[in-house]
mmCIF file of C-alpha atoms in Angstrom:
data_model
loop_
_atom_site.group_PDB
_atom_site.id
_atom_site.type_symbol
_atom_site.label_atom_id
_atom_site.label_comp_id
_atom_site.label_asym_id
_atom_site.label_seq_id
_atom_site.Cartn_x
_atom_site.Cartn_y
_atom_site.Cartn_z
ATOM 1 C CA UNK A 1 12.489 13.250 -14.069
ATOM 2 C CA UNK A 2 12.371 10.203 -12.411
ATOM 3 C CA UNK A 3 9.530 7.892 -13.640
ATOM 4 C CA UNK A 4 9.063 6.432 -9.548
ATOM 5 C CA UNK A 5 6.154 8.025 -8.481
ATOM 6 C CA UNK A 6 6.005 10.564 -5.828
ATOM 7 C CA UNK A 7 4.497 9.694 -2.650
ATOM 8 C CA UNK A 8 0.435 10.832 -2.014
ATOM 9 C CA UNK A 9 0.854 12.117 -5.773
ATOM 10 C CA UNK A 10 -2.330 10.375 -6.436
ATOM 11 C CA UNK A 11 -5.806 11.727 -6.559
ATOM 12 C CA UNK A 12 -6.397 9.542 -3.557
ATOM 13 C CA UNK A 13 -4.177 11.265 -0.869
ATOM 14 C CA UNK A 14 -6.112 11.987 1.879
ATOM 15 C CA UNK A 15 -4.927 15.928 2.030
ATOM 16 C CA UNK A 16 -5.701 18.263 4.893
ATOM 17 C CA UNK A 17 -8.546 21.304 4.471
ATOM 18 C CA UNK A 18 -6.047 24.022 6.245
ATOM 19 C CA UNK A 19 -2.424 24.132 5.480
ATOM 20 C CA UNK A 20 -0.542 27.530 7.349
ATOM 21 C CA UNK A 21 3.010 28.929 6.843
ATOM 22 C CA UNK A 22 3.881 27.772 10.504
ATOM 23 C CA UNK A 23 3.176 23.826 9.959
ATOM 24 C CA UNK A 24 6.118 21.555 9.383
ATOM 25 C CA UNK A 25 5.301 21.807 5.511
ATOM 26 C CA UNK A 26 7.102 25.041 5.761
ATOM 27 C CA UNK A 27 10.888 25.421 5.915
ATOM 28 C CA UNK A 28 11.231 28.006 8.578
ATOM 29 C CA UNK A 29 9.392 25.635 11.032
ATOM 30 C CA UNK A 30 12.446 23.480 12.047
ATOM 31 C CA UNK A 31 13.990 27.056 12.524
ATOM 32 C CA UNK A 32 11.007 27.858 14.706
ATOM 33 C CA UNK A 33 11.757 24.663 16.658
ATOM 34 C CA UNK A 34 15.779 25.460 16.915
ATOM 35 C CA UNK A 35 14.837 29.238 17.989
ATOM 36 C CA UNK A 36 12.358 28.342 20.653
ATOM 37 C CA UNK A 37 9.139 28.017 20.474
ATOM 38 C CA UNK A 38 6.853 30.911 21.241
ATOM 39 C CA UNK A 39 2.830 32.657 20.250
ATOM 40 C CA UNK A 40 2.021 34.595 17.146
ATOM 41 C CA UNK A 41 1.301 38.006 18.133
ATOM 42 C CA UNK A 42 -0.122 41.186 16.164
ATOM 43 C CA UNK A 43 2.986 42.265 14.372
ATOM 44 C CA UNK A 44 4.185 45.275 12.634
ATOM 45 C CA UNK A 45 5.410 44.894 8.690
ATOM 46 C CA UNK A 46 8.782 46.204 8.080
ATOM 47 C CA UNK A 47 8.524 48.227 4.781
ATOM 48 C CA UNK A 48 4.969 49.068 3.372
ATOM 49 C CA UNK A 49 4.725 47.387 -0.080
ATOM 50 C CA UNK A 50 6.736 44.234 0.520
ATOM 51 C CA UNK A 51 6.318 40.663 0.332
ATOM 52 C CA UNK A 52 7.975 38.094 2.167
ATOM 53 C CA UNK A 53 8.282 34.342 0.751
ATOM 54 C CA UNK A 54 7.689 31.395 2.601
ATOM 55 C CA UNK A 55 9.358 28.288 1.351
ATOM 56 C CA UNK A 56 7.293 25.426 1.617
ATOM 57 C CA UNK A 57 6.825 21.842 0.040
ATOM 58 C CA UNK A 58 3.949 19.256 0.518
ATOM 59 C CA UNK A 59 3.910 15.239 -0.059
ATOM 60 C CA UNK A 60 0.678 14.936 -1.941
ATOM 61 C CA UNK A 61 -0.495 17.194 -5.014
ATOM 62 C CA UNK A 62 -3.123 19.790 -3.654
ATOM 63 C CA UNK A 63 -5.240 22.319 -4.609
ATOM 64 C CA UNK A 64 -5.272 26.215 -3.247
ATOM 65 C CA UNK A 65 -8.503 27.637 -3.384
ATOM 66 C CA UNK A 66 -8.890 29.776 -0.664
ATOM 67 C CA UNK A 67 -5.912 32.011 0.774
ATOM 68 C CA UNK A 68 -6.222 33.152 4.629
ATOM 69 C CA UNK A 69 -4.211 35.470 7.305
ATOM 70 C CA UNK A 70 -4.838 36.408 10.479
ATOM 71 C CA UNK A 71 -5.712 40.435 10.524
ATOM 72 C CA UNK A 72 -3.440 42.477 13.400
ATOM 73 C CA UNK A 73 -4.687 45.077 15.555
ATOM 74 C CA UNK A 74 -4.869 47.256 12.389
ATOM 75 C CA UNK A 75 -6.884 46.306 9.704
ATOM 76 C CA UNK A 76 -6.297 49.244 7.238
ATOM 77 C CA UNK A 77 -4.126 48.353 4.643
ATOM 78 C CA UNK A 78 -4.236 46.093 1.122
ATOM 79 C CA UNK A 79 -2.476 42.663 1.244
ATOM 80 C CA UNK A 80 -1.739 40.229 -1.545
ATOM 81 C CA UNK A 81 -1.391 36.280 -1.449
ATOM 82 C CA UNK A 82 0.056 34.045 -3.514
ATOM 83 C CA UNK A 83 2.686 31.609 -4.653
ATOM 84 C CA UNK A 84 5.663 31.546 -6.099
ATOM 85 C CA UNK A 85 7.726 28.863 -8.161
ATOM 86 C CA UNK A 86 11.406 28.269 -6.529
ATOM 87 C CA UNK A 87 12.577 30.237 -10.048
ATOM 88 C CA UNK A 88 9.821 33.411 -8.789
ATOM 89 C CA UNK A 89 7.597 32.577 -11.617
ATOM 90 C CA UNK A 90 3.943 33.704 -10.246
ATOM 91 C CA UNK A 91 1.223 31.275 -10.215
ATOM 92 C CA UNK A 92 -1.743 32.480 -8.561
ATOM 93 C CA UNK A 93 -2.911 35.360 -6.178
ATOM 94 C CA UNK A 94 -5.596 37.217 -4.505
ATOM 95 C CA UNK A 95 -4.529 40.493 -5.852
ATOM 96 C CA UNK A 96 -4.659 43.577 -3.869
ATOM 97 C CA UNK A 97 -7.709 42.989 -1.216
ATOM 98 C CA UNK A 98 -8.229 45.508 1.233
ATOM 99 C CA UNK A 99 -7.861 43.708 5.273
ATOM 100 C CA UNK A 100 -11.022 43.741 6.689
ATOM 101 C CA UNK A 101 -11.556 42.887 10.787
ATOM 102 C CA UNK A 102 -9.241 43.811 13.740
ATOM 103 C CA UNK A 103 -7.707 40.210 14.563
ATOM 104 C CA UNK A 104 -9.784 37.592 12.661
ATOM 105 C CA UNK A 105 -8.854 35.263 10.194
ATOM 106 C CA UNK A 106 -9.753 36.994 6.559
ATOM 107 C CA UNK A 107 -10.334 34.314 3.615
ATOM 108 C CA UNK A 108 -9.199 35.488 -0.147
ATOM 109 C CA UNK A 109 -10.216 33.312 -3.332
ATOM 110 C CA UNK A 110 -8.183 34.021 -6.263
ATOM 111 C CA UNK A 111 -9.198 34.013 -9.549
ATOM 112 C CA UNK A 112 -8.620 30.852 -10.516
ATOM 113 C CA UNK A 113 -7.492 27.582 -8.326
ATOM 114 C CA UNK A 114 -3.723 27.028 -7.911
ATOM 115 C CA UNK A 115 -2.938 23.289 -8.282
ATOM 116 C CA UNK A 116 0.668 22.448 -6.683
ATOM 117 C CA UNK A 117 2.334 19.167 -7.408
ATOM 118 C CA UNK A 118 3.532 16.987 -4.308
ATOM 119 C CA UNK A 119 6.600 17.222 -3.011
ATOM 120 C CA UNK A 120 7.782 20.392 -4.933
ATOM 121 C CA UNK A 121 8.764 23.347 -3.228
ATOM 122 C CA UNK A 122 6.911 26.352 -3.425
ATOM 123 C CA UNK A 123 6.849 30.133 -2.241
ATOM 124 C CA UNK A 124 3.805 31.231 -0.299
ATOM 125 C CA UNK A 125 4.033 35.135 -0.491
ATOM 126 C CA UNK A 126 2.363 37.550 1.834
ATOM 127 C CA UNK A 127 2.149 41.213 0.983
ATOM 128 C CA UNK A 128 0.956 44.196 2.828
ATOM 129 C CA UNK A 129 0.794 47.769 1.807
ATOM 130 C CA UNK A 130 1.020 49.536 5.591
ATOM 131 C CA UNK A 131 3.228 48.713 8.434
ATOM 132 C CA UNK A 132 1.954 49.150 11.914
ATOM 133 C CA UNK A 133 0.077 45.968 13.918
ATOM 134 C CA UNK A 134 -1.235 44.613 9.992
ATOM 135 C CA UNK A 135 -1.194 41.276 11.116
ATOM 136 C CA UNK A 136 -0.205 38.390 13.002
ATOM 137 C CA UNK A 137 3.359 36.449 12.781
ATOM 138 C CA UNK A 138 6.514 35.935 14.593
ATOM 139 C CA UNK A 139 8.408 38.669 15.545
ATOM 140 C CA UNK A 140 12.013 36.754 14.373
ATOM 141 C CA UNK A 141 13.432 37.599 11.292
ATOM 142 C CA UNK A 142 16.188 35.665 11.911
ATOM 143 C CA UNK A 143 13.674 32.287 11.981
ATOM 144 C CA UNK A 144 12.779 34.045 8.276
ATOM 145 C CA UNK A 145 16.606 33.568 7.143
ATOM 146 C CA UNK A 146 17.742 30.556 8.051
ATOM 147 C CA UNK A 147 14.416 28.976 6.756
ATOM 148 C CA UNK A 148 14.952 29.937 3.686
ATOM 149 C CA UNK A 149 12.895 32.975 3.307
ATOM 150 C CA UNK A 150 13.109 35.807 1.095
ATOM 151 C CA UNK A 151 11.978 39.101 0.428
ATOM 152 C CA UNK A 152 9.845 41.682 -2.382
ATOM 153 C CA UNK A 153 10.481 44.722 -1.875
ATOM 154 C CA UNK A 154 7.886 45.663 -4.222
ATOM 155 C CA UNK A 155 5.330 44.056 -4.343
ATOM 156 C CA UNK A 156 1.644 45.231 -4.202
ATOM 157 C CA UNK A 157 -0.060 43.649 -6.307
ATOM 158 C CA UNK A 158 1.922 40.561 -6.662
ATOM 159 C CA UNK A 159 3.954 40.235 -10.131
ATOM 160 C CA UNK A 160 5.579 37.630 -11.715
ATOM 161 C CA UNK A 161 9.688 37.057 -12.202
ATOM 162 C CA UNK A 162 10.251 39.985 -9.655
ATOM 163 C CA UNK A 163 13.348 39.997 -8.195
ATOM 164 C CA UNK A 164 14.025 38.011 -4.336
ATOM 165 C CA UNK A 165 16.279 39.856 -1.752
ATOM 166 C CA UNK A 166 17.126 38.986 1.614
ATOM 167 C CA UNK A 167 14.053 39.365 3.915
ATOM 168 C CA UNK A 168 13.681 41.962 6.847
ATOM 169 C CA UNK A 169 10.239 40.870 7.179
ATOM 170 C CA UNK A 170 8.791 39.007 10.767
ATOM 171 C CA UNK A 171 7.253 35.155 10.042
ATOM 172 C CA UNK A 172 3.997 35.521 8.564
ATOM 173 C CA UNK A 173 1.054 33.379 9.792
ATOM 174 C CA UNK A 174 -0.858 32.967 6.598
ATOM 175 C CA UNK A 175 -1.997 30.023 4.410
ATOM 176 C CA UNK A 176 -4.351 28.370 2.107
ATOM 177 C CA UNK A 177 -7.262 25.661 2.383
ATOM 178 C CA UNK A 178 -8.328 23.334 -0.661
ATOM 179 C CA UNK A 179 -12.332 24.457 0.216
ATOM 180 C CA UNK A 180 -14.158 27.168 -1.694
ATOM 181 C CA UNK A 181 -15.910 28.386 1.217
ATOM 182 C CA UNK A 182 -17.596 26.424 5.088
ATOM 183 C CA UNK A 183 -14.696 27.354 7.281
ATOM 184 C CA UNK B 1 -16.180 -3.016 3.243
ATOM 185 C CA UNK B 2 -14.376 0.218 1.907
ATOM 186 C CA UNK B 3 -14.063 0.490 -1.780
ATOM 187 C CA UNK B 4 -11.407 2.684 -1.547
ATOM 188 C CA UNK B 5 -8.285 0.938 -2.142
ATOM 189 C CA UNK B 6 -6.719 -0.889 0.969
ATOM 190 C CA UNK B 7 -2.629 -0.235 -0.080
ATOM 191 C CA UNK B 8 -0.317 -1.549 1.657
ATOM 192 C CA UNK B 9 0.597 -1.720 5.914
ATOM 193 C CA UNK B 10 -2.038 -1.922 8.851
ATOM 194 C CA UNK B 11 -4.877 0.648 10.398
ATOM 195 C CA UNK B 12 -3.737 2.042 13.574
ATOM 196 C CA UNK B 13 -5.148 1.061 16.403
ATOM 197 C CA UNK B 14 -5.850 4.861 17.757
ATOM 198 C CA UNK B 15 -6.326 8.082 15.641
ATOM 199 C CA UNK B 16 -5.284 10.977 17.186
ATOM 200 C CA UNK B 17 -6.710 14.461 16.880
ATOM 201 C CA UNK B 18 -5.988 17.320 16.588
ATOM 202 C CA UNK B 19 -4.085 15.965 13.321
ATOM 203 C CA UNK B 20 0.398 15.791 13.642
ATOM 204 C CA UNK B 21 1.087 18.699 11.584
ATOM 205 C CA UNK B 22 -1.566 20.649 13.478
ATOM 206 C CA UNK B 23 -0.230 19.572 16.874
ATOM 207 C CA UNK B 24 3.125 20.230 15.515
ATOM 208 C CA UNK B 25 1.893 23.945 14.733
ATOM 209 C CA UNK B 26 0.379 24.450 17.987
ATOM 210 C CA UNK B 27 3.219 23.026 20.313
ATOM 211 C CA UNK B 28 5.853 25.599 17.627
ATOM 212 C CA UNK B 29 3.121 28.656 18.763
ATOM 213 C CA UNK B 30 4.616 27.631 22.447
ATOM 214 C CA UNK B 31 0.669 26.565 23.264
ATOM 215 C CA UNK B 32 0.372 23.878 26.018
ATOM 216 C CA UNK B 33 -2.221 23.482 28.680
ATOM 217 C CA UNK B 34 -3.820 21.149 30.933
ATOM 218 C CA UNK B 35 -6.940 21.014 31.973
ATOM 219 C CA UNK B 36 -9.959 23.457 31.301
ATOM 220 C CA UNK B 37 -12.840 23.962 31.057
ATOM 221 C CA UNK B 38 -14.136 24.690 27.428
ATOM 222 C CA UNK B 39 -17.453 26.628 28.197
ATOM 223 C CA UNK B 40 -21.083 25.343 28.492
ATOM 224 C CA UNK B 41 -22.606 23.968 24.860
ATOM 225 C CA UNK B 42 -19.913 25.273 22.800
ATOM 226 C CA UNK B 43 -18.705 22.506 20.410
ATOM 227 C CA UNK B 44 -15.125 22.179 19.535
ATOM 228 C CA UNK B 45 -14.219 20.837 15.853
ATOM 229 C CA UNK B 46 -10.495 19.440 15.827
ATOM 230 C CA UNK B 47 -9.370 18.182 12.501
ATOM 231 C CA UNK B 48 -8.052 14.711 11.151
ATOM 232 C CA UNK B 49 -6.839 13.154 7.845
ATOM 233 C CA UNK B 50 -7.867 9.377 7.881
ATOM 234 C CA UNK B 51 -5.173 8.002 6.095
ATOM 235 C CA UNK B 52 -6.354 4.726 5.054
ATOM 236 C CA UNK B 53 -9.918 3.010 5.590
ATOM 237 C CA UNK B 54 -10.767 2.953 9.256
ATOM 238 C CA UNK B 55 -13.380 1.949 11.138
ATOM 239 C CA UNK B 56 -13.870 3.937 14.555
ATOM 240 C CA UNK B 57 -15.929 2.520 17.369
ATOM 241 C CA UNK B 58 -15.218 4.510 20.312
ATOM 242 C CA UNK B 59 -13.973 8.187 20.984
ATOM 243 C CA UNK B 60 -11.816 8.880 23.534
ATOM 244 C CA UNK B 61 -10.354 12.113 26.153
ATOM 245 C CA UNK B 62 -9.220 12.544 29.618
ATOM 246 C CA UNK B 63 -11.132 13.829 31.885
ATOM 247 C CA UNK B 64 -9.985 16.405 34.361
ATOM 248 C CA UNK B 65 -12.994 17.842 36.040
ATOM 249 C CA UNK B 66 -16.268 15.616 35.827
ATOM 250 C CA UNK B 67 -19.368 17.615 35.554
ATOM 251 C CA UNK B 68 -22.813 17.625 33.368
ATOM 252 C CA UNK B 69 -22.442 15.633 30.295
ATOM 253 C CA UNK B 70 -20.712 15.192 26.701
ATOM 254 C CA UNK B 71 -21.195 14.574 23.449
ATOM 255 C CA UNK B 72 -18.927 13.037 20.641
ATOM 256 C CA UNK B 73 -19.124 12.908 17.197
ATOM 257 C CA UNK B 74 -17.231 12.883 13.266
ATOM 258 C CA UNK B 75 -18.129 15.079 11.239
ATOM 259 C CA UNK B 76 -17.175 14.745 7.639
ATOM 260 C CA UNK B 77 -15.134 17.721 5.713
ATOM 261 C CA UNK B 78 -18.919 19.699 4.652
ATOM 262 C CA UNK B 79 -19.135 19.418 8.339
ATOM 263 C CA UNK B 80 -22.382 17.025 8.758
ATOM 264 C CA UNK B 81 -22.197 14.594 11.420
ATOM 265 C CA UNK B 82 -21.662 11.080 10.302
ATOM 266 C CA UNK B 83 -22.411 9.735 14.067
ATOM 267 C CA UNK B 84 -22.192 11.002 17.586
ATOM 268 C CA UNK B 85 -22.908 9.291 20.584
ATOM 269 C CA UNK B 86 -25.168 11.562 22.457
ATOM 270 C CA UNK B 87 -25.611 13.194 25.562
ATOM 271 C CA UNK B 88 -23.460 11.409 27.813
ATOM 272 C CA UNK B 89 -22.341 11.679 31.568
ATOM 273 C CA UNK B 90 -19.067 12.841 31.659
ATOM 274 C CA UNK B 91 -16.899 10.065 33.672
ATOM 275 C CA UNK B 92 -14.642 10.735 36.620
ATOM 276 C CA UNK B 93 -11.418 12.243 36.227
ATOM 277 C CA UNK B 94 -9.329 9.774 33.896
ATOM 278 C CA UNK B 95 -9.535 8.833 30.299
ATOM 279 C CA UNK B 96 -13.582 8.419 29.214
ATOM 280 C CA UNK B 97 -14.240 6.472 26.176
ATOM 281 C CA UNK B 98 -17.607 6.921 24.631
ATOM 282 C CA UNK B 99 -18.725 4.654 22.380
ATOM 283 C CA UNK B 100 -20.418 5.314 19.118
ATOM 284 C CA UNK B 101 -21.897 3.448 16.509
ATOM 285 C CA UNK B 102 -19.155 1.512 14.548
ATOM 286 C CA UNK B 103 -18.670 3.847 11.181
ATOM 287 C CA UNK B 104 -16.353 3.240 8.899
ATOM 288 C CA UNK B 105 -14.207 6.094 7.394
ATOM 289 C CA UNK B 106 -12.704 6.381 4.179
ATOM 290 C CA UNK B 107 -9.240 8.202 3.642
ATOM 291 C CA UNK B 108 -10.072 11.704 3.684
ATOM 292 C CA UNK B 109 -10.583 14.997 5.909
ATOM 293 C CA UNK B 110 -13.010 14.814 9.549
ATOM 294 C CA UNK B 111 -13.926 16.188 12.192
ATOM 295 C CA UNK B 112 -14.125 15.069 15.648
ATOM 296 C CA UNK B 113 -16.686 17.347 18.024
ATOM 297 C CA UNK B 114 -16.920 17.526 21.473
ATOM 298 C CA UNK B 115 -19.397 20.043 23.318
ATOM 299 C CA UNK B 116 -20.139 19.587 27.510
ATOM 300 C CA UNK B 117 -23.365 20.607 28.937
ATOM 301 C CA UNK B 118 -21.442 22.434 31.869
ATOM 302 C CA UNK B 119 -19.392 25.032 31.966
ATOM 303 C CA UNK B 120 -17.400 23.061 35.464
ATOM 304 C CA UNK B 121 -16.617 20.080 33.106
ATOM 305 C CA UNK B 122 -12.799 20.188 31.686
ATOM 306 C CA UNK B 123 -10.527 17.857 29.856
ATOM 307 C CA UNK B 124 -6.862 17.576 28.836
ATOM 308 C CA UNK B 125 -6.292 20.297 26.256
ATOM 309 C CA UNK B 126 -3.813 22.738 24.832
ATOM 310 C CA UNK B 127 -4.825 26.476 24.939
ATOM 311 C CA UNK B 128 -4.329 28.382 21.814
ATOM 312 C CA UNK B 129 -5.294 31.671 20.936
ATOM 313 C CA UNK B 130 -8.463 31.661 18.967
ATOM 314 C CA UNK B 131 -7.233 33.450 15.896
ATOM 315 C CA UNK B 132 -4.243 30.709 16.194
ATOM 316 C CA UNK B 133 -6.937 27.375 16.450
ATOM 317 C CA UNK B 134 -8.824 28.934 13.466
ATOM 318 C CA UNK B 135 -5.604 29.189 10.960
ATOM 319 C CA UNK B 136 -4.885 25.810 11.733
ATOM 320 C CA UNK B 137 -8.980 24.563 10.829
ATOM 321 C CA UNK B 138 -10.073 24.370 14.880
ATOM 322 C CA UNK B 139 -13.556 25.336 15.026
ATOM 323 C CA UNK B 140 -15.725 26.198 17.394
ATOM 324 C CA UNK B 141 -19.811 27.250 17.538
ATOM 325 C CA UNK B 142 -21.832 28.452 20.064
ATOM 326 C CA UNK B 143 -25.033 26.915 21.511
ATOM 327 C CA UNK B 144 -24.109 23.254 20.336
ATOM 328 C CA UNK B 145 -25.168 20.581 22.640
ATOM 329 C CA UNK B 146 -26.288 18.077 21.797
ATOM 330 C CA UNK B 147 -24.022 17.755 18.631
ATOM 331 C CA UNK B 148 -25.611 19.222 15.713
ATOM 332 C CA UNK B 149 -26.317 17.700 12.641
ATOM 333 C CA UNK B 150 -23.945 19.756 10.258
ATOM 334 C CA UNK B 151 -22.252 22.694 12.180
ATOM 335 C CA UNK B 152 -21.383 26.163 11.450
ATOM 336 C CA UNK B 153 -17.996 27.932 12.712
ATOM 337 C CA UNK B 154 -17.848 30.715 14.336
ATOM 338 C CA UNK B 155 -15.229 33.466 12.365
ATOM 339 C CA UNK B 156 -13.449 33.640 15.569
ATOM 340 C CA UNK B 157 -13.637 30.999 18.102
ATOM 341 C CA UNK B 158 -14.992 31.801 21.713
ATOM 342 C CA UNK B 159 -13.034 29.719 24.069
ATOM 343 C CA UNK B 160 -8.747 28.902 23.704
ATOM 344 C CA UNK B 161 -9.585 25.406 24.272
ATOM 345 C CA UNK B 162 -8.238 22.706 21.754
ATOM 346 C CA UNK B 163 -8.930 19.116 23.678
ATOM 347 C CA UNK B 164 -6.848 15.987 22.936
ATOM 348 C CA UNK B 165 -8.924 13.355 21.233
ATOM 349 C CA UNK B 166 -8.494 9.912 19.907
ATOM 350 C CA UNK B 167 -10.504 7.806 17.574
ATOM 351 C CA UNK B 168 -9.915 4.344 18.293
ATOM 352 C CA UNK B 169 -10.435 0.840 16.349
ATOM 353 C CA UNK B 170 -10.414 -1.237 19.706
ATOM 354 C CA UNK B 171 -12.683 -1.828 22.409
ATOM 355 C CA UNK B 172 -10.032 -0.944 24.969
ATOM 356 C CA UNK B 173 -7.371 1.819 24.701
#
């Protein structure tokens, strides 16, 4: 590993409080930007169980302690957050949380905080056990490809090492803050 | 003077909130807008990352209907206000720049309010869905002019109003 170090790697990067899977820290946004732009909506999950993965890499180190998603019309399943290493290793998640409140943001704190190193790329996963109007995302699974996103297809709760398919699921509008709790 | 470390390059002259990956997010979600008005005393909190010591002395937006008046402020990231200017008459249509008491920011997460007395006043502003604003750390809160003097979001904002604001280093912008 190179010895250079990596830009905003320091404890004194000024880091953002709320980081979500549709900012340009995430892969599929330059596909988001060659498909069109267009709103997040209330979306129905394509198979009850799975996960999809959200590529994603930051330039300063950063730490997850809060996960958030934006609750569809239908707030009656379980969902799991967490993230992924490139090589599907598991390091941190809510575990399965049941959705609470028809379209509102719903905070998660895992166990323990998630510290990700700058400029590494990641996996931010989003599971959901049902299927219709469960929450909100982009209705363009072909955005979800060529971004690099992949699929679980089962995944509730989130495991380590499981094994990544090709996604069928929309663009999930989820993501993390480095705050405890105020927001 | 800061004693966080100064690093290399120059301060920018103008700091411009909503934060460029959050205005990146919100232009990708297809959001644009121009003018509205954002509802009588509700605050809106837009965030920005101060990348390197900075002192602000004047907060600035363009106004599109002028009506009632406005306050300004930074807030720091536990949300309590580090300065505001105060009830203020909100200018004639054009860009307004309210001053504020010089304060010097450190690299780090803020804040910037705004709140109107009127519910006629409007400014330049893009208009995202409230569930949208809040995953990308807009706030909002009810019942919030004057500025208060540490805020509390609402779960769900009130109003799809995100205004343009810059913090600027100048006297003139």
């Amino acid at each position: 590993m190179a010895a250079w170090p990596k830009p905003g790697a320091g404890p004194q990067a000024a880091t953002p409080l709320f980081i979500n899977s549709m900012m340009p820290h995430f892969f599929q946004y330059q596909a988001r930007l060659g498909a069109g732009a267009a709103a997040p909506a209330s979306l129905n999950w394509a198979n009850a169980n799975s996960a999809c993965l959200l590529p994603f890499r930051l330039p300063f180190a950063y730490v997850i302690r809060r996960f958030f998603w934006i609750n569809g019309s239908t707030a009656t399943s379980n969902v799991d957050v967490g993230v992924f290493t490139m090589e599907g290793e598991l390091l941190g998640s809510l575990g399965t949380t049941a959705q609470s409140g028809s379209g509102t943001i719903q905070y998660g704190t895992p166990s323990s905080s998630i510290p990700l190193e700058a400029d590494t790329p990641y996996f931010l996963a989003f599971a959901c056990s049902g299927t219709t109007s469960r929450a909100w995302g982009y209705s363009n699974n072909v955005v979800m490809r060529l971004g690099g996103g992949l699929r679980i297809a089962s995944a509730m709760p989130l495991a380590t090492n499981p094994t990544l398919v090709l996604t069928a699921e929309n663009f999930q509008l989820c993501g993390f803050t480095r705050t405890g709790s105020g927001f | 003077m800061s004693d966080w470390p100064q690093g290399g390059g120059h301060v920018r002259n103008t700091v411009f909130a909503p934060q460029a990956e959050v205005l990146a997010y919100l232009m990708v979600c297809n959001y644009t807008g121009a003018g509205a008005a954002p509802g009588q005393n509700v605050a809106t909190y837009v965030p920005v990352t101060i990348e390197k010591p900075t002192t602000v002395t004047q907060i600035s937006y363009n106004v599109t209907t002028q009506s009632g008046n406005v306050d300004v402020g930074i807030f720091d990231e536990a949300r309590v206000q580090l300065v505001s200017s105060g009830a203020t008459a909100v200018a004639a249509a054009g860009i307004q720049t309210v001053n504020i008491t010089d304060t010097l920011l450190d690299p780090g997460a803020y804040f910037v309010g705004i709140s109107f007395s009127s519910a006629t006043a409007a400014c330049t502003r893009l208009a995202a869905a409230t569930q949208v604003m809040k995953a990308g750390g807009i706030q909002q809160e009810s019942s919030a002019h004057p500025l208060p003097s540490t805020f509390t979001a609402l779960t769900t904002p009130v109003v799809t109003f995100v205004p343009l604001l810059a913090l600027t280093t100048r006297t003139t912008l």
